[in-house]
Short mmCIF file of C-alpha atoms and ligand atoms in Angstrom, two decimals:
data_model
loop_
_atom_site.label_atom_id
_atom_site.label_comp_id
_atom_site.label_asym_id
_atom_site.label_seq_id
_atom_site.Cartn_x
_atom_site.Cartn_y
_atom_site.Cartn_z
CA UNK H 15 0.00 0.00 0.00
CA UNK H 16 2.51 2.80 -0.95
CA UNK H 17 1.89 6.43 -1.74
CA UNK H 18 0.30 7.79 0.83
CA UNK H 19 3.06 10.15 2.09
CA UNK H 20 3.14 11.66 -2.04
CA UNK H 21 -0.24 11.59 -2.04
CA UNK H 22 -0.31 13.78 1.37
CA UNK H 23 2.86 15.85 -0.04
CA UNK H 24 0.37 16.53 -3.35
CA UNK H 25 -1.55 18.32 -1.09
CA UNK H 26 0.63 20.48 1.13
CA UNK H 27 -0.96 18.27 3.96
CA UNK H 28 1.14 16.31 6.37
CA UNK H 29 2.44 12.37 6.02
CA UNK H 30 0.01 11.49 8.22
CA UNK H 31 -3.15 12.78 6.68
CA UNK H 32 -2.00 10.81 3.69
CA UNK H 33 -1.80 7.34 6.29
CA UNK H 34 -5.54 8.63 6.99
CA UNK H 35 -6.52 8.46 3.62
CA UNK H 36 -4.72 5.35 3.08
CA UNK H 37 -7.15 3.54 5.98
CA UNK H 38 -10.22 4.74 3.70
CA UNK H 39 -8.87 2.74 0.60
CA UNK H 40 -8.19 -0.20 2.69
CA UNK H 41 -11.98 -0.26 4.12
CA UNK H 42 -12.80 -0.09 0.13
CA UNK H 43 -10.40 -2.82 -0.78
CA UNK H 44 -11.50 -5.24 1.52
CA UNK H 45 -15.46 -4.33 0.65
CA UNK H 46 -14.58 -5.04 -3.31
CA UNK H 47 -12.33 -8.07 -2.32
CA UNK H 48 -15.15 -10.02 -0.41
CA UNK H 49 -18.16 -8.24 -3.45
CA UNK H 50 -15.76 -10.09 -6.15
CA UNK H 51 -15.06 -13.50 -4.63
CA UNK H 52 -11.65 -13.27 -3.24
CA UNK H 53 -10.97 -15.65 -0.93
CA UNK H 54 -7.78 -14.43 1.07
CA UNK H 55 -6.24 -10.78 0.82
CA UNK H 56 -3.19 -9.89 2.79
CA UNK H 57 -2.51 -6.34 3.10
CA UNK H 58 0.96 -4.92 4.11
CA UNK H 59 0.40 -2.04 6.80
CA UNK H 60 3.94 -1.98 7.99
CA UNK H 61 7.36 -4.04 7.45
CA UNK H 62 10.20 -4.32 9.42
CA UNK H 63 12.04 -1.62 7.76
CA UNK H 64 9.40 0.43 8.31
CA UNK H 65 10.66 1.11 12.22
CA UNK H 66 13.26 3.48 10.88
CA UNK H 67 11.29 6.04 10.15
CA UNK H 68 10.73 9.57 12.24
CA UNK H 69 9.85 8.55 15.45
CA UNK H 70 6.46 10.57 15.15
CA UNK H 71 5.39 9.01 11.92
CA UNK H 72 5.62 5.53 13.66
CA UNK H 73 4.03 6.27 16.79
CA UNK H 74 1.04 8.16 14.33
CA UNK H 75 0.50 5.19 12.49
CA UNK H 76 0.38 2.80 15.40
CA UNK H 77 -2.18 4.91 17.05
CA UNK H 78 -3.95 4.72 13.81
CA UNK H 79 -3.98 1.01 13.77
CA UNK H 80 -5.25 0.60 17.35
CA UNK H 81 -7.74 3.31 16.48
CA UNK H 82 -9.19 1.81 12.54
CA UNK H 83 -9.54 -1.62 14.56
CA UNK H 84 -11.35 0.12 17.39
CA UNK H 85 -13.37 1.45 14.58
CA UNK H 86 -13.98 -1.39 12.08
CA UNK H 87 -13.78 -4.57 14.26
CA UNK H 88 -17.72 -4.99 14.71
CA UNK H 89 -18.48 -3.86 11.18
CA UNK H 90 -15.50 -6.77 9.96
CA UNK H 91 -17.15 -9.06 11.93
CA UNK H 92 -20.64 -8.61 10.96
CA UNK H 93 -19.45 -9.19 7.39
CA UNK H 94 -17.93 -12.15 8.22
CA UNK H 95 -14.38 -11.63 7.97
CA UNK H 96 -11.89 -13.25 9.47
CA UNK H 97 -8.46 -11.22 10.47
CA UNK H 98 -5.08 -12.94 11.06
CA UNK H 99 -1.86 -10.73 11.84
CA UNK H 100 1.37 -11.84 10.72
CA UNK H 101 4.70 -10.02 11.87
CA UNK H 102 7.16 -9.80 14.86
CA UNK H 103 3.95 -8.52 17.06
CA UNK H 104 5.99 -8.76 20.14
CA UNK H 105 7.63 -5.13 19.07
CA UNK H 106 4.10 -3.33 18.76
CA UNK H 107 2.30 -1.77 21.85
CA UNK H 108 0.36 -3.42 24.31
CA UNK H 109 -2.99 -1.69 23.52
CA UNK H 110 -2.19 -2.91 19.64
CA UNK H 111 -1.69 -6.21 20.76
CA UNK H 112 -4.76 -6.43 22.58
CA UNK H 113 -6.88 -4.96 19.55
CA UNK H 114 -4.92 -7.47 17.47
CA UNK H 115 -6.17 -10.39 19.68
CA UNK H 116 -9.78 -9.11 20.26
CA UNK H 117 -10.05 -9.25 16.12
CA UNK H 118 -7.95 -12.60 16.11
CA UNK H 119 -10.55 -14.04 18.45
CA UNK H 120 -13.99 -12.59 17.76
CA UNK H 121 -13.50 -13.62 14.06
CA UNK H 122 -12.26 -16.87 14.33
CA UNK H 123 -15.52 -18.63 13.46
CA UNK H 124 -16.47 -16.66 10.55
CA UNK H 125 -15.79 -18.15 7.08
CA UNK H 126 -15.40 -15.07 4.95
CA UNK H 127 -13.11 -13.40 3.41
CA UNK H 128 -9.62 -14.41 5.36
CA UNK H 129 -7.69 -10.96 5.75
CA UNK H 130 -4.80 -11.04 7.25
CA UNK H 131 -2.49 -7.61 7.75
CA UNK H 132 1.27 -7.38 8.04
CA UNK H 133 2.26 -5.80 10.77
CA UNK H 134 6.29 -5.25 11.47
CA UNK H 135 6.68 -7.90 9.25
CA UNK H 136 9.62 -8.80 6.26
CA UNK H 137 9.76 -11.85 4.29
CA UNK H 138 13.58 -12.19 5.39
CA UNK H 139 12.53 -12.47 9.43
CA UNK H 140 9.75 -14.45 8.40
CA UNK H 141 12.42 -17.54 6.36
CA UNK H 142 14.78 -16.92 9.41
CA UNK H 143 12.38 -17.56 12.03
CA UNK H 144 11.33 -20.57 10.08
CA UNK H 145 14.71 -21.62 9.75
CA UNK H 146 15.24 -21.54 13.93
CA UNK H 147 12.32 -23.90 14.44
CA UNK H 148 13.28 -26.79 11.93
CA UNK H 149 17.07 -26.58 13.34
CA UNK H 150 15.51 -26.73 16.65
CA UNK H 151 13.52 -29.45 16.03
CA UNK H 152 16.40 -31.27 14.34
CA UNK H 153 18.78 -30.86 17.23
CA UNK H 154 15.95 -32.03 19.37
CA UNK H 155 16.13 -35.18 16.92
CA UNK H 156 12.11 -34.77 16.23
CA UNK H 157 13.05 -33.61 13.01
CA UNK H 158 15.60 -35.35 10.04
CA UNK H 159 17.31 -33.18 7.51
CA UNK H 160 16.14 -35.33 4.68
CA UNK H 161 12.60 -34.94 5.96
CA UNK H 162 12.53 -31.28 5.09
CA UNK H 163 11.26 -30.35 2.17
CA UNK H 164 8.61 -27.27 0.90
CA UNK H 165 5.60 -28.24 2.83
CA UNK H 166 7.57 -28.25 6.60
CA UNK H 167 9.24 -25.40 5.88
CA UNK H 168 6.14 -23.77 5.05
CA UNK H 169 4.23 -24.94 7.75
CA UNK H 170 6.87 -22.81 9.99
CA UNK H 171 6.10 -19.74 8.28
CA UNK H 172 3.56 -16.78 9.29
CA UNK H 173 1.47 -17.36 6.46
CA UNK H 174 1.01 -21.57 6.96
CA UNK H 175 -2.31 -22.54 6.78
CA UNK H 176 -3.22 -19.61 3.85
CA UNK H 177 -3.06 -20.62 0.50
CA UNK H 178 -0.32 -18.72 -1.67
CA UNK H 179 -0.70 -15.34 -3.40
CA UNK H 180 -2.34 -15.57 -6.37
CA UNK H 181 -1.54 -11.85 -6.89
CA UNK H 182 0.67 -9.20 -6.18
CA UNK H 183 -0.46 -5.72 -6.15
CA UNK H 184 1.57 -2.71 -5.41
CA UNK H 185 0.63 0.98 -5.89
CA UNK H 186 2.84 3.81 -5.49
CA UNK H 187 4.85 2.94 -9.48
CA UNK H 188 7.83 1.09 -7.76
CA UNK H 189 8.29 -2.32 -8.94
CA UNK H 190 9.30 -4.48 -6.18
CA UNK H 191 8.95 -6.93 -3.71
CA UNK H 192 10.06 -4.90 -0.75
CA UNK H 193 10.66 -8.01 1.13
CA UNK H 194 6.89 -8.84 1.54
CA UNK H 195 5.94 -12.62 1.37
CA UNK H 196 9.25 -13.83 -0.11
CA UNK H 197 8.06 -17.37 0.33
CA UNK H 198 4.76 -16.89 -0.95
CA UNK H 199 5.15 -15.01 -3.99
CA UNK H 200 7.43 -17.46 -6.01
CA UNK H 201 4.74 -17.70 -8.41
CA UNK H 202 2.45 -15.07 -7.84
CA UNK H 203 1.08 -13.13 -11.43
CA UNK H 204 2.95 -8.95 -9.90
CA UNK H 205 1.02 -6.25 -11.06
CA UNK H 206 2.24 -2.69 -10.42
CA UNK H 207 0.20 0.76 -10.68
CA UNK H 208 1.40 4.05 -10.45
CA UNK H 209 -2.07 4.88 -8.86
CA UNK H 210 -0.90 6.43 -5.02
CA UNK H 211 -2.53 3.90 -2.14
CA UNK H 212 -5.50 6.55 -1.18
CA UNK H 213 -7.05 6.39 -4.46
CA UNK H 214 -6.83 2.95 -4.81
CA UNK H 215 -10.47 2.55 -5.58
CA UNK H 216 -13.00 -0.37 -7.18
CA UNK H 217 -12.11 0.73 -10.59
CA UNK H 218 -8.13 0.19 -9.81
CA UNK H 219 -8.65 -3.16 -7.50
CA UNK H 220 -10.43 -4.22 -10.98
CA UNK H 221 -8.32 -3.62 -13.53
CA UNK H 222 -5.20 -5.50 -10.94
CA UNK H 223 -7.92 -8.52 -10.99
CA UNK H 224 -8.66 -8.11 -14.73
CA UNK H 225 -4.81 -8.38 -15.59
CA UNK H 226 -4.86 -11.96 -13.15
CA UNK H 227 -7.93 -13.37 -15.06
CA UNK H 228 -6.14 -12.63 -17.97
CA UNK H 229 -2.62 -14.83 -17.56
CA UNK H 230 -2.40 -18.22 -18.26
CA UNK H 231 -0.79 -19.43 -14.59
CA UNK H 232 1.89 -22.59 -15.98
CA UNK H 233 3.87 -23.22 -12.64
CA UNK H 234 7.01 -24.39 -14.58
CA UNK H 235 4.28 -26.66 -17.34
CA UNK H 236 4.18 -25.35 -21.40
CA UNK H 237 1.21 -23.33 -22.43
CA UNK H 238 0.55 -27.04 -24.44
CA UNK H 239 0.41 -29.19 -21.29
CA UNK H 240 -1.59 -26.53 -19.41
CA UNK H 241 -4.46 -25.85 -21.87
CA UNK H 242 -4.34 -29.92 -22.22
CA UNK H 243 -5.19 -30.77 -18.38
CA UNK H 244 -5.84 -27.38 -17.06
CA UNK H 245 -3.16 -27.59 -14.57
C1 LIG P 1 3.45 3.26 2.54
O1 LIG P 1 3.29 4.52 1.91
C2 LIG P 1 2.42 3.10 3.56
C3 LIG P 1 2.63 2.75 4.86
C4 LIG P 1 3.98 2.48 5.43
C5 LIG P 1 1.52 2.66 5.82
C6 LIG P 1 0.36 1.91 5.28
C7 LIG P 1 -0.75 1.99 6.23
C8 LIG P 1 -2.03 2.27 5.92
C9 LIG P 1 -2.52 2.45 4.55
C10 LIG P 1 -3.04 2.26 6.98
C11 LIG P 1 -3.57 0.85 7.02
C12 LIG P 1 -4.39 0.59 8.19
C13 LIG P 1 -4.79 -0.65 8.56
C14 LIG P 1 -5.66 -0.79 9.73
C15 LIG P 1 -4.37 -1.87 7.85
P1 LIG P 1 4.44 5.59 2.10
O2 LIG P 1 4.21 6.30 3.37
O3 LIG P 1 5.76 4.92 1.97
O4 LIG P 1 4.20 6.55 0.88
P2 LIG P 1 5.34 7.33 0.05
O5 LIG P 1 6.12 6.28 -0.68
O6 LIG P 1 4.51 8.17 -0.87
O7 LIG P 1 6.13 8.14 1.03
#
């Protein structure tokens, strides 16, 4: 979700304001997302690097995380959404945490759309954290080397238990990863807009889900083999 500090700048307005905007595109995302049948959308509210930032910028947007969930949790829930956070949570506030677990718990049940938002999260901490658990279980002995393969190692990461990324989207006009769902995204269709996060509207969110309808998704097969067993 980049942009909003350019989009603020645009606008003589401060970084934040831009962070406030940016919360109103994300309630519209996740409205189209469950209206057109996603199953699963991850959203990246703030990565590890993220931290080095002016101090006031990253104590603004935590407040503004603790306050959106105040805000939204009911409505989420109601809708039948069900939130997951994924990140090193231990570095974010108390009160955050305990907003994060509230919407962790209340939505459990519900078998909607499965959001989950990254919070102090990078793809890198993610593998290396997965990485500690299997060489802890294999020094344990519970684990061989051989045994390893993509499935346990995946079952060790933040996102286990979600299916993969179908698709990438990333406003702001760079084109990169960022160290987002390194894992994940080894074969997810990347679509970049130059569109600034806050007016990231239906319209946009359509024409990124218009591109994915419109690639033929091989995973390594021909174009042949896939058209022949729809693989
Ligand atoms: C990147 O744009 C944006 C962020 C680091 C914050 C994203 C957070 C929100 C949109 C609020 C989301 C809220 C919830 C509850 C999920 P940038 O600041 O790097 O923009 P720039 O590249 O134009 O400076």
């Amino acid at each position: 979700m980049d942009g909003n500090g350019r989009w603020a700048k645009d606008r003589n307005q401060p970084r934040h304001s831009g962070h406030r905007a940016g919360v109103i595109s994300v309630r519209q995302s996740i409205k189209t997302a469950a209206e057109r049948g996603v199953e699963c959308l991850t959203l990246f509210a703030f990565s590890s690097e993220n931290w080095s930032r002016p101090k006031e910028e990253v104590s603004g947007l935590m407040k503004l995380f603790v306050e959106a969930l105040r805000r939204e949790l009911d409505e989420l829930h109601f809708n039948d959404v069900k939130l997951k956070f994924i990140g090193n949570l231990d570095l974010l506030s108390a009160s955050l945490r305990g907003k994060i677990f509230e919407a962790e718990q209340r939505t459990e049940a519900n078998t909607g759309l499965r959001l989950t938002i990254a919070m102090a999260y990078g793809g890198r901490w993610d593998i290396v954290e997965a990485t500690k658990v299997l060489t802890r279980q294999v020094t344990e002995g519970s684990l061989q080397i051989n045994d390893i393969n993509d499935e346990i190692f995946a079952a060790e990461l933040q996102m286990a238990g979600v299916p993969y990324p179908d698709l990438l989207i990333r406003t702001g006009g760079e084109q990169r990863i960022s160290n987002f769902l390194l894992w994940g995204l080894a074969y997810a269709e990347l679509w970049f807009t130059d569109v600034l996060w806050p007016e990231f509207d239906q319209s946009v969110f359509d024409e990124a889900l218009s591109y994915y309808t419109s690639k033929q998704r091989r995973f390594g097969h021909t174009g042949d083999q896939v058209k022949a067993v729809g693989c």
